[in-house]
């Protein structure tokens, strides 16, 4: 695996790859890689000839009170993990490389209707930071396909919409959620769950599965399902952020005849905010 901090070196390497007629797959990450990230890289390998993984803890998508400083940086271990599964290129730029004019001066990309709801409501500016950095990374890597995990369902839906709206020549591939044995979705933020909370931390997933089952059985009073699920989460000792039955593409609240239904949830533990979803 070749590693690059500077985009000019990455671009030269990828120019050669393209001369050879090979396709480029891309997996953007913020590092602290676990099995779910590695599964995304492996999925990219099944679609493309070479795979680039990026590691960049993007300050632009963190709010003022969020954990940019605390975000675990484990470049050495991440690099070994990527090498062990045969990733071809690692791109790990510094802030100066990604935001040479400073973050305040950075041109932004915004997907308006989908960015201020759900996670965007409790994390103002977050998705603007994501879509801006992903656009820049796409510009630098120019991938044929890019893989995003379904755990971050809203992020995936927003990026899919952005690619469509801006006619970006990138195929978006969805990676399945990878879960711990008890159903907890793998996430870098799981390291912030306390030992006392951990046995109950799968409650979000349990409530999502319960809600999906209700809907599959024909229940269409979605607000009742949402309210009961929130009570389940509270009873388990957590604070629900949101729990909603949505249209899987637009993320608008599902109505009686919505065909593509997804249930999305977020809850606070003492040290982390966890998100998860179930497609019905
Ligand atoms: O999902 C993430 O890790 C980040 O939001 C992403 C897509 C790498 C952009 O910084």
mmCIF file of N, CA, C and O in Angstrom, residues 54-154:
data_model
loop_
_atom_site.group_PDB
_atom_site.id
_atom_site.type_symbol
_atom_site.label_atom_id
_atom_site.label_comp_id
_atom_site.label_asym_id
_atom_site.label_seq_id
_atom_site.Cartn_x
_atom_site.Cartn_y
_atom_site.Cartn_z
ATOM 1 N N UNK A 54 -9.285 7.258 2.286
ATOM 2 C CA UNK A 54 -8.748 8.500 2.860
ATOM 3 C C UNK A 54 -9.026 8.513 4.354
ATOM 4 O O UNK A 54 -10.026 7.957 4.825
ATOM 5 N N UNK A 55 -8.107 9.116 5.094
ATOM 6 C CA UNK A 55 -8.290 9.352 6.528
ATOM 7 C C UNK A 55 -8.088 10.839 6.752
ATOM 8 O O UNK A 55 -6.991 11.365 6.539
ATOM 9 N N UNK A 56 -9.156 11.513 7.124
ATOM 10 C CA UNK A 56 -9.069 12.956 7.376
ATOM 11 C C UNK A 56 -10.147 13.310 8.393
ATOM 12 O O UNK A 56 -11.339 13.134 8.116
ATOM 13 N N UNK A 57 -9.730 13.745 9.570
ATOM 14 C CA UNK A 57 -10.704 14.132 10.601
ATOM 15 C C UNK A 57 -11.110 15.573 10.284
ATOM 16 O O UNK A 57 -10.389 16.523 10.586
ATOM 17 N N UNK A 58 -12.257 15.674 9.623
ATOM 18 C CA UNK A 58 -12.680 16.908 8.972
ATOM 19 C C UNK A 58 -13.303 17.887 9.962
ATOM 20 O O UNK A 58 -14.476 17.776 10.310
ATOM 21 N N UNK A 59 -12.505 18.868 10.362
ATOM 22 C CA UNK A 59 -12.963 19.823 11.379
ATOM 23 C C UNK A 59 -14.246 20.546 10.944
ATOM 24 O O UNK A 59 -15.074 20.927 11.766
ATOM 25 N N UNK A 60 -14.407 20.706 9.632
ATOM 26 C CA UNK A 60 -15.557 21.462 9.112
ATOM 27 C C UNK A 60 -16.901 20.809 9.449
ATOM 28 O O UNK A 60 -17.927 21.467 9.455
ATOM 29 N N UNK A 61 -16.916 19.516 9.737
ATOM 30 C CA UNK A 61 -18.194 18.858 10.036
ATOM 31 C C UNK A 61 -18.436 18.695 11.534
ATOM 32 O O UNK A 61 -19.418 18.079 11.939
ATOM 33 N N UNK A 62 -17.523 19.223 12.364
ATOM 34 C CA UNK A 62 -17.702 19.161 13.818
ATOM 35 C C UNK A 62 -18.234 20.499 14.306
ATOM 36 O O UNK A 62 -17.739 21.553 13.893
ATOM 37 N N UNK A 63 -19.238 20.452 15.190
ATOM 38 C CA UNK A 63 -19.755 21.678 15.794
ATOM 39 C C UNK A 63 -18.769 22.196 16.841
ATOM 40 O O UNK A 63 -17.824 21.493 17.231
ATOM 41 N N UNK A 64 -19.039 23.430 17.329
ATOM 42 C CA UNK A 64 -18.123 24.050 18.294
ATOM 43 C C UNK A 64 -17.975 23.222 19.573
ATOM 44 O O UNK A 64 -16.911 23.156 20.159
ATOM 45 N N UNK A 65 -19.110 22.586 19.994
ATOM 46 C CA UNK A 65 -19.055 21.817 21.247
ATOM 47 C C UNK A 65 -18.802 20.338 20.998
ATOM 48 O O UNK A 65 -19.003 19.525 21.888
ATOM 49 N N UNK A 66 -18.411 20.001 19.803
ATOM 50 C CA UNK A 66 -18.252 18.572 19.505
ATOM 51 C C UNK A 66 -16.800 18.123 19.692
ATOM 52 O O UNK A 66 -15.922 18.906 20.027
ATOM 53 N N UNK A 67 -16.617 16.810 19.407
ATOM 54 C CA UNK A 67 -15.394 16.161 19.873
ATOM 55 C C UNK A 67 -14.270 16.091 18.838
ATOM 56 O O UNK A 67 -13.612 15.076 18.711
ATOM 57 N N UNK A 68 -14.019 17.165 18.087
ATOM 58 C CA UNK A 68 -12.932 17.124 17.090
ATOM 59 C C UNK A 68 -11.596 16.807 17.753
ATOM 60 O O UNK A 68 -10.824 15.988 17.265
ATOM 61 N N UNK A 69 -11.347 17.453 18.912
ATOM 62 C CA UNK A 69 -10.073 17.218 19.607
ATOM 63 C C UNK A 69 -9.994 15.810 20.171
ATOM 64 O O UNK A 69 -8.936 15.199 20.202
ATOM 65 N N UNK A 70 -11.155 15.335 20.647
ATOM 66 C CA UNK A 70 -11.202 14.012 21.299
ATOM 67 C C UNK A 70 -11.202 12.880 20.277
ATOM 68 O O UNK A 70 -11.016 11.730 20.630
ATOM 69 N N UNK A 71 -11.512 13.210 19.011
ATOM 70 C CA UNK A 71 -11.707 12.140 18.027
ATOM 71 C C UNK A 71 -10.438 11.298 17.926
ATOM 72 O O UNK A 71 -9.348 11.834 17.722
ATOM 73 N N UNK A 72 -10.549 9.981 18.102
ATOM 74 C CA UNK A 72 -9.327 9.171 18.177
ATOM 75 C C UNK A 72 -8.534 9.174 16.863
ATOM 76 O O UNK A 72 -9.101 8.985 15.800
ATOM 77 N N UNK A 73 -7.239 9.444 16.969
ATOM 78 C CA UNK A 73 -6.348 9.419 15.798
ATOM 79 C C UNK A 73 -5.392 8.238 15.951
ATOM 80 O O UNK A 73 -4.589 8.217 16.885
ATOM 81 N N UNK A 74 -5.538 7.266 15.072
ATOM 82 C CA UNK A 74 -4.799 5.999 15.222
ATOM 83 C C UNK A 74 -4.181 5.615 13.872
ATOM 84 O O UNK A 74 -4.378 4.493 13.394
ATOM 85 N N UNK A 75 -3.455 6.567 13.284
ATOM 86 C CA UNK A 75 -2.999 6.398 11.899
ATOM 87 C C UNK A 75 -2.151 5.141 11.690
ATOM 88 O O UNK A 75 -2.333 4.416 10.702
ATOM 89 N N UNK A 76 -1.235 4.880 12.642
ATOM 90 C CA UNK A 76 -0.346 3.719 12.481
ATOM 91 C C UNK A 76 -1.156 2.412 12.402
ATOM 92 O O UNK A 76 -0.997 1.619 11.479
ATOM 93 N N UNK A 77 -2.047 2.227 13.381
ATOM 94 C CA UNK A 77 -2.865 1.000 13.389
ATOM 95 C C UNK A 77 -3.779 0.948 12.162
ATOM 96 O O UNK A 77 -3.959 -0.115 11.560
ATOM 97 N N UNK A 78 -4.362 2.097 11.806
ATOM 98 C CA UNK A 78 -5.271 2.138 10.651
ATOM 99 C C UNK A 78 -4.536 1.697 9.393
ATOM 100 O O UNK A 78 -5.040 0.911 8.589
ATOM 101 N N UNK A 79 -3.320 2.217 9.252
ATOM 102 C CA UNK A 79 -2.529 1.929 8.070
ATOM 103 C C UNK A 79 -2.200 0.426 8.004
ATOM 104 O O UNK A 79 -2.281 -0.201 6.942
ATOM 105 N N UNK A 80 -1.877 -0.166 9.160
ATOM 106 C CA UNK A 80 -1.598 -1.610 9.176
ATOM 107 C C UNK A 80 -2.838 -2.422 8.799
ATOM 108 O O UNK A 80 -2.758 -3.400 8.043
ATOM 109 N N UNK A 81 -3.984 -2.000 9.326
ATOM 110 C CA UNK A 81 -5.229 -2.728 9.007
ATOM 111 C C UNK A 81 -5.512 -2.657 7.506
ATOM 112 O O UNK A 81 -5.895 -3.653 6.884
ATOM 113 N N UNK A 82 -5.342 -1.470 6.929
ATOM 114 C CA UNK A 82 -5.628 -1.319 5.494
ATOM 115 C C UNK A 82 -4.659 -2.154 4.666
ATOM 116 O O UNK A 82 -5.054 -2.799 3.685
ATOM 117 N N UNK A 83 -3.391 -2.143 5.087
ATOM 118 C CA UNK A 83 -2.390 -2.935 4.357
ATOM 119 C C UNK A 83 -2.760 -4.421 4.413
ATOM 120 O O UNK A 83 -2.669 -5.134 3.415
ATOM 121 N N UNK A 84 -3.225 -4.869 5.592
ATOM 122 C CA UNK A 84 -3.508 -6.311 5.771
ATOM 123 C C UNK A 84 -4.645 -6.789 4.869
ATOM 124 O O UNK A 84 -4.738 -7.980 4.570
ATOM 125 N N UNK A 85 -5.524 -5.880 4.433
ATOM 126 C CA UNK A 85 -6.609 -6.330 3.550
ATOM 127 C C UNK A 85 -6.360 -5.917 2.090
ATOM 128 O O UNK A 85 -7.241 -6.013 1.247
ATOM 129 N N UNK A 86 -5.146 -5.442 1.823
ATOM 130 C CA UNK A 86 -4.771 -5.199 0.426
ATOM 131 C C UNK A 86 -5.306 -3.912 -0.173
ATOM 132 O O UNK A 86 -5.463 -3.807 -1.403
ATOM 133 N N UNK A 87 -5.561 -2.900 0.685
ATOM 134 C CA UNK A 87 -5.930 -1.581 0.135
ATOM 135 C C UNK A 87 -4.719 -1.059 -0.649
ATOM 136 O O UNK A 87 -3.572 -1.275 -0.255
ATOM 137 N N UNK A 88 -4.950 -0.397 -1.768
ATOM 138 C CA UNK A 88 -3.833 0.015 -2.627
ATOM 139 C C UNK A 88 -3.223 1.346 -2.212
ATOM 140 O O UNK A 88 -2.006 1.504 -2.194
ATOM 141 N N UNK A 89 -4.091 2.321 -1.900
ATOM 142 C CA UNK A 89 -3.587 3.663 -1.595
ATOM 143 C C UNK A 89 -4.280 4.230 -0.365
ATOM 144 O O UNK A 89 -5.493 4.071 -0.206
ATOM 145 N N UNK A 90 -3.473 4.900 0.476
ATOM 146 C CA UNK A 90 -4.017 5.624 1.626
ATOM 147 C C UNK A 90 -3.709 7.102 1.432
ATOM 148 O O UNK A 90 -2.555 7.478 1.170
ATOM 149 N N UNK A 91 -4.749 7.937 1.524
ATOM 150 C CA UNK A 91 -4.573 9.383 1.415
ATOM 151 C C UNK A 91 -4.901 9.986 2.760
ATOM 152 O O UNK A 91 -6.031 9.866 3.249
ATOM 153 N N UNK A 92 -3.905 10.596 3.420
ATOM 154 C CA UNK A 92 -4.157 11.163 4.755
ATOM 155 C C UNK A 92 -3.640 12.603 4.793
ATOM 156 O O UNK A 92 -2.556 12.872 5.313
ATOM 157 N N UNK A 93 -4.425 13.519 4.214
ATOM 158 C CA UNK A 93 -3.986 14.921 4.138
ATOM 159 C C UNK A 93 -4.062 15.633 5.481
ATOM 160 O O UNK A 93 -4.799 15.234 6.374
ATOM 161 N N UNK A 94 -3.298 16.712 5.611
ATOM 162 C CA UNK A 94 -3.397 17.616 6.775
ATOM 163 C C UNK A 94 -4.462 18.671 6.467
ATOM 164 O O UNK A 94 -4.845 18.856 5.306
ATOM 165 N N UNK A 95 -4.862 19.418 7.506
ATOM 166 C CA UNK A 95 -5.844 20.507 7.336
ATOM 167 C C UNK A 95 -5.424 21.482 6.233
ATOM 168 O O UNK A 95 -6.239 21.910 5.416
ATOM 169 N N UNK A 96 -4.130 21.826 6.233
ATOM 170 C CA UNK A 96 -3.612 22.830 5.287
ATOM 171 C C UNK A 96 -3.785 22.369 3.831
ATOM 172 O O UNK A 96 -4.028 23.165 2.938
ATOM 173 N N UNK A 97 -3.691 21.050 3.641
ATOM 174 C CA UNK A 97 -3.838 20.487 2.291
ATOM 175 C C UNK A 97 -5.306 20.577 1.833
ATOM 176 O O UNK A 97 -5.587 20.887 0.686
ATOM 177 N N UNK A 98 -6.217 20.330 2.765
ATOM 178 C CA UNK A 98 -7.637 20.324 2.402
ATOM 179 C C UNK A 98 -8.239 21.725 2.429
ATOM 180 O O UNK A 98 -9.151 22.023 1.665
ATOM 181 N N UNK A 99 -7.760 22.571 3.355
ATOM 182 C CA UNK A 99 -8.334 23.915 3.475
ATOM 183 C C UNK A 99 -7.218 24.964 3.412
ATOM 184 O O UNK A 99 -6.941 25.649 4.409
ATOM 185 N N UNK A 100 -6.563 25.082 2.263
ATOM 186 C CA UNK A 100 -5.405 25.995 2.180
ATOM 187 C C UNK A 100 -5.782 27.454 2.416
ATOM 188 O O UNK A 100 -4.953 28.236 2.878
ATOM 189 N N UNK A 101 -7.032 27.834 2.152
ATOM 190 C CA UNK A 101 -7.449 29.229 2.369
ATOM 191 C C UNK A 101 -8.130 29.407 3.718
ATOM 192 O O UNK A 101 -8.730 30.457 3.982
ATOM 193 N N UNK A 102 -8.079 28.383 4.547
ATOM 194 C CA UNK A 102 -8.754 28.439 5.847
ATOM 195 C C UNK A 102 -10.189 27.958 5.709
ATOM 196 O O UNK A 102 -10.774 28.050 4.628
ATOM 197 N N UNK A 103 -10.748 27.469 6.805
ATOM 198 C CA UNK A 103 -12.097 26.889 6.721
ATOM 199 C C UNK A 103 -13.169 27.949 6.486
ATOM 200 O O UNK A 103 -14.151 27.700 5.798
ATOM 201 N N UNK A 104 -12.966 29.154 7.037
ATOM 202 C CA UNK A 104 -13.996 30.190 6.870
ATOM 203 C C UNK A 104 -14.143 30.608 5.410
ATOM 204 O O UNK A 104 -15.213 31.021 4.980
ATOM 205 N N UNK A 105 -13.047 30.521 4.679
ATOM 206 C CA UNK A 105 -13.042 30.963 3.281
ATOM 207 C C UNK A 105 -13.468 29.854 2.320
ATOM 208 O O UNK A 105 -13.612 30.081 1.121
ATOM 209 N N UNK A 106 -13.633 28.663 2.844
ATOM 210 C CA UNK A 106 -13.906 27.509 1.990
ATOM 211 C C UNK A 106 -15.275 27.620 1.309
ATOM 212 O O UNK A 106 -16.281 27.874 1.985
ATOM 213 N N UNK A 107 -15.329 27.426 0.000
ATOM 214 C CA UNK A 107 -16.595 27.325 -0.725
ATOM 215 C C UNK A 107 -17.362 26.124 -0.174
ATOM 216 O O UNK A 107 -16.754 25.076 0.079
ATOM 217 N N UNK A 108 -18.660 26.286 0.022
ATOM 218 C CA UNK A 108 -19.442 25.196 0.637
ATOM 219 C C UNK A 108 -20.391 24.540 -0.360
ATOM 220 O O UNK A 108 -20.859 25.185 -1.292
ATOM 221 N N UNK A 109 -20.689 23.293 -0.084
ATOM 222 C CA UNK A 109 -21.699 22.555 -0.849
ATOM 223 C C UNK A 109 -22.816 22.200 0.125
ATOM 224 O O UNK A 109 -22.542 21.623 1.181
ATOM 225 N N UNK A 110 -24.045 22.561 -0.207
ATOM 226 C CA UNK A 110 -25.170 22.325 0.718
ATOM 227 C C UNK A 110 -26.297 21.599 -0.002
ATOM 228 O O UNK A 110 -26.683 21.990 -1.103
ATOM 229 N N UNK A 111 -26.803 20.564 0.619
ATOM 230 C CA UNK A 111 -28.007 19.876 0.115
ATOM 231 C C UNK A 111 -29.141 20.348 1.026
ATOM 232 O O UNK A 111 -29.310 19.836 2.133
ATOM 233 N N UNK A 112 -29.899 21.377 0.606
ATOM 234 C CA UNK A 112 -30.721 22.127 1.560
ATOM 235 C C UNK A 112 -31.775 21.340 2.319
ATOM 236 O O UNK A 112 -31.762 21.333 3.547
ATOM 237 N N UNK A 113 -32.658 20.638 1.601
ATOM 238 C CA UNK A 113 -33.831 20.119 2.311
ATOM 239 C C UNK A 113 -33.495 18.985 3.273
ATOM 240 O O UNK A 113 -34.237 18.725 4.207
ATOM 241 N N UNK A 114 -32.368 18.329 3.074
ATOM 242 C CA UNK A 114 -32.098 17.126 3.872
ATOM 243 C C UNK A 114 -31.057 17.338 4.978
ATOM 244 O O UNK A 114 -30.806 16.435 5.763
ATOM 245 N N UNK A 115 -30.454 18.513 5.027
ATOM 246 C CA UNK A 115 -29.297 18.676 5.912
ATOM 247 C C UNK A 115 -29.618 19.224 7.297
ATOM 248 O O UNK A 115 -28.794 19.103 8.207
ATOM 249 N N UNK A 116 -30.804 19.841 7.452
ATOM 250 C CA UNK A 116 -31.118 20.472 8.742
ATOM 251 C C UNK A 116 -32.039 19.623 9.611
ATOM 252 O O UNK A 116 -32.443 20.053 10.687
ATOM 253 N N UNK A 117 -32.426 18.457 9.119
ATOM 254 C CA UNK A 117 -33.348 17.605 9.880
ATOM 255 C C UNK A 117 -32.573 16.466 10.553
ATOM 256 O O UNK A 117 -31.376 16.293 10.296
ATOM 257 N N UNK A 118 -33.244 15.724 11.411
ATOM 258 C CA UNK A 118 -32.672 14.537 12.062
ATOM 259 C C UNK A 118 -31.311 14.876 12.691
ATOM 260 O O UNK A 118 -31.236 15.740 13.536
ATOM 261 N N UNK A 119 -30.229 14.218 12.267
ATOM 262 C CA UNK A 119 -28.917 14.525 12.865
ATOM 263 C C UNK A 119 -28.531 15.976 12.623
ATOM 264 O O UNK A 119 -27.843 16.591 13.446
ATOM 265 N N UNK A 120 -28.970 16.527 11.493
ATOM 266 C CA UNK A 120 -28.634 17.916 11.168
ATOM 267 C C UNK A 120 -29.274 18.901 12.129
ATOM 268 O O UNK A 120 -28.757 20.003 12.337
ATOM 269 N N UNK A 121 -30.411 18.521 12.741
ATOM 270 C CA UNK A 121 -31.088 19.426 13.681
ATOM 271 C C UNK A 121 -30.270 19.555 14.966
ATOM 272 O O UNK A 121 -30.198 20.625 15.562
ATOM 273 N N UNK A 122 -29.665 18.449 15.415
ATOM 274 C CA UNK A 122 -28.865 18.561 16.644
ATOM 275 C C UNK A 122 -27.393 18.848 16.352
ATOM 276 O O UNK A 122 -26.627 19.113 17.273
ATOM 277 N N UNK A 123 -27.015 18.799 15.065
ATOM 278 C CA UNK A 123 -25.615 19.106 14.714
ATOM 279 C C UNK A 123 -25.603 20.138 13.571
ATOM 280 O O UNK A 123 -25.246 19.806 12.429
ATOM 281 N N UNK A 124 -25.967 21.398 13.884
ATOM 282 C CA UNK A 124 -26.047 22.402 12.806
ATOM 283 C C UNK A 124 -24.712 22.512 12.057
ATOM 284 O O UNK A 124 -23.650 22.557 12.657
ATOM 285 N N UNK A 125 -24.815 22.534 10.740
ATOM 286 C CA UNK A 125 -23.608 22.693 9.917
ATOM 287 C C UNK A 125 -22.876 21.394 9.624
ATOM 288 O O UNK A 125 -21.973 21.343 8.781
ATOM 289 N N UNK A 126 -23.257 20.328 10.324
ATOM 290 C CA UNK A 126 -22.522 19.063 10.170
ATOM 291 C C UNK A 126 -22.523 18.570 8.722
ATOM 292 O O UNK A 126 -21.471 18.281 8.148
ATOM 293 N N UNK A 127 -23.730 18.492 8.121
ATOM 294 C CA UNK A 127 -23.784 17.895 6.783
ATOM 295 C C UNK A 127 -23.185 18.811 5.716
ATOM 296 O O UNK A 127 -22.692 18.329 4.700
ATOM 297 N N UNK A 128 -23.216 20.102 5.986
ATOM 298 C CA UNK A 128 -22.549 21.032 5.068
ATOM 299 C C UNK A 128 -21.033 20.727 5.062
ATOM 300 O O UNK A 128 -20.387 20.730 4.015
ATOM 301 N N UNK A 129 -20.510 20.437 6.243
ATOM 302 C CA UNK A 129 -19.095 20.064 6.344
ATOM 303 C C UNK A 129 -18.804 18.756 5.635
ATOM 304 O O UNK A 129 -17.768 18.595 4.980
ATOM 305 N N UNK A 130 -19.749 17.815 5.746
ATOM 306 C CA UNK A 130 -19.560 16.507 5.097
ATOM 307 C C UNK A 130 -19.604 16.653 3.574
ATOM 308 O O UNK A 130 -18.704 16.185 2.859
ATOM 309 N N UNK A 131 -20.664 17.320 3.076
ATOM 310 C CA UNK A 131 -20.806 17.407 1.608
ATOM 311 C C UNK A 131 -19.668 18.235 1.005
ATOM 312 O O UNK A 131 -19.204 17.950 -0.096
ATOM 313 N N UNK A 132 -19.198 19.223 1.750
ATOM 314 C CA UNK A 132 -18.082 20.034 1.233
ATOM 315 C C UNK A 132 -16.810 19.191 1.152
ATOM 316 O O UNK A 132 -16.136 19.170 0.119
ATOM 317 N N UNK A 133 -16.499 18.460 2.218
ATOM 318 C CA UNK A 133 -15.237 17.704 2.182
ATOM 319 C C UNK A 133 -15.328 16.533 1.192
ATOM 320 O O UNK A 133 -14.361 16.216 0.496
ATOM 321 N N UNK A 134 -16.504 15.914 1.112
ATOM 322 C CA UNK A 134 -16.638 14.780 0.173
ATOM 323 C C UNK A 134 -16.496 15.279 -1.271
ATOM 324 O O UNK A 134 -15.850 14.642 -2.098
ATOM 325 N N UNK A 135 -17.058 16.457 -1.553
ATOM 326 C CA UNK A 135 -16.899 17.035 -2.892
ATOM 327 C C UNK A 135 -15.423 17.271 -3.188
ATOM 328 O O UNK A 135 -14.926 16.962 -4.282
ATOM 329 N N UNK A 136 -14.688 17.809 -2.217
ATOM 330 C CA UNK A 136 -13.261 18.065 -2.425
ATOM 331 C C UNK A 136 -12.501 16.751 -2.621
ATOM 332 O O UNK A 136 -11.654 16.634 -3.499
ATOM 333 N N UNK A 137 -12.833 15.768 -1.788
ATOM 334 C CA UNK A 137 -12.142 14.478 -1.902
ATOM 335 C C UNK A 137 -12.452 13.822 -3.247
ATOM 336 O O UNK A 137 -11.563 13.249 -3.887
ATOM 337 N N UNK A 138 -13.707 13.928 -3.689
ATOM 338 C CA UNK A 138 -14.057 13.379 -5.013
ATOM 339 C C UNK A 138 -13.236 14.091 -6.099
ATOM 340 O O UNK A 138 -12.770 13.479 -7.051
ATOM 341 N N UNK A 139 -13.074 15.414 -5.942
ATOM 342 C CA UNK A 139 -12.294 16.178 -6.922
ATOM 343 C C UNK A 139 -10.841 15.734 -6.953
ATOM 344 O O UNK A 139 -10.219 15.673 -8.018
ATOM 345 N N UNK A 140 -10.290 15.415 -5.802
ATOM 346 C CA UNK A 140 -8.880 15.009 -5.738
ATOM 347 C C UNK A 140 -8.665 13.575 -6.217
ATOM 348 O O UNK A 140 -7.721 13.281 -6.935
ATOM 349 N N UNK A 141 -9.568 12.688 -5.808
ATOM 350 C CA UNK A 141 -9.394 11.259 -6.123
ATOM 351 C C UNK A 141 -10.012 10.909 -7.485
ATOM 352 O O UNK A 141 -9.537 10.026 -8.188
ATOM 353 N N UNK A 142 -11.063 11.615 -7.856
ATOM 354 C CA UNK A 142 -11.819 11.332 -9.086
ATOM 355 C C UNK A 142 -12.151 9.842 -9.229
ATOM 356 O O UNK A 142 -11.775 9.189 -10.209
ATOM 357 N N UNK A 143 -12.840 9.300 -8.220
ATOM 358 C CA UNK A 143 -13.125 7.860 -8.245
ATOM 359 C C UNK A 143 -14.228 7.500 -9.238
ATOM 360 O O UNK A 143 -15.083 8.334 -9.547
ATOM 361 N N UNK A 144 -14.198 6.264 -9.689
ATOM 362 C CA UNK A 144 -15.318 5.752 -10.489
ATOM 363 C C UNK A 144 -16.477 5.415 -9.560
ATOM 364 O O UNK A 144 -17.639 5.546 -9.935
ATOM 365 N N UNK A 145 -16.149 4.915 -8.374
ATOM 366 C CA UNK A 145 -17.184 4.543 -7.398
ATOM 367 C C UNK A 145 -16.692 4.896 -6.000
ATOM 368 O O UNK A 145 -15.485 4.868 -5.730
ATOM 369 N N UNK A 146 -17.637 5.234 -5.129
ATOM 370 C CA UNK A 146 -17.290 5.521 -3.733
ATOM 371 C C UNK A 146 -18.248 4.758 -2.835
ATOM 372 O O UNK A 146 -19.438 4.638 -3.147
ATOM 373 N N UNK A 147 -17.704 4.233 -1.725
ATOM 374 C CA UNK A 147 -18.519 3.398 -0.834
ATOM 375 C C UNK A 147 -18.766 4.137 0.482
ATOM 376 O O UNK A 147 -17.837 4.667 1.093
ATOM 377 N N UNK A 148 -20.030 4.154 0.893
ATOM 378 C CA UNK A 148 -20.424 4.760 2.171
ATOM 379 C C UNK A 148 -21.251 3.754 2.952
ATOM 380 O O UNK A 148 -22.051 3.012 2.364
ATOM 381 N N UNK A 149 -21.087 3.757 4.274
ATOM 382 C CA UNK A 149 -21.816 2.810 5.107
ATOM 383 C C UNK A 149 -23.253 3.242 5.325
ATOM 384 O O UNK A 149 -23.548 4.435 5.463
ATOM 385 N N UNK A 150 -24.147 2.260 5.398
ATOM 386 C CA UNK A 150 -25.570 2.543 5.620
ATOM 387 C C UNK A 150 -25.849 2.936 7.070
ATOM 388 O O UNK A 150 -26.913 3.447 7.376
ATOM 389 N N UNK A 151 -24.886 2.712 7.973
ATOM 390 C CA UNK A 151 -25.135 3.121 9.361
ATOM 391 C C UNK A 151 -25.409 4.629 9.412
ATOM 392 O O UNK A 151 -26.307 5.087 10.093
ATOM 393 N N UNK A 152 -24.639 5.383 8.638
ATOM 394 C CA UNK A 152 -24.865 6.831 8.533
ATOM 395 C C UNK A 152 -25.866 7.059 7.407
ATOM 396 O O UNK A 152 -25.516 7.598 6.351
ATOM 397 N N UNK A 153 -27.104 6.649 7.651
ATOM 398 C CA UNK A 153 -28.103 6.616 6.571
ATOM 399 C C UNK A 153 -28.352 8.006 5.991
ATOM 400 O O UNK A 153 -28.444 8.187 4.779
ATOM 401 N N UNK A 154 -28.461 8.993 6.885
ATOM 402 C CA UNK A 154 -28.751 10.352 6.394
ATOM 403 C C UNK A 154 -27.590 10.864 5.550
ATOM 404 O O UNK A 154 -27.792 11.471 4.492
#
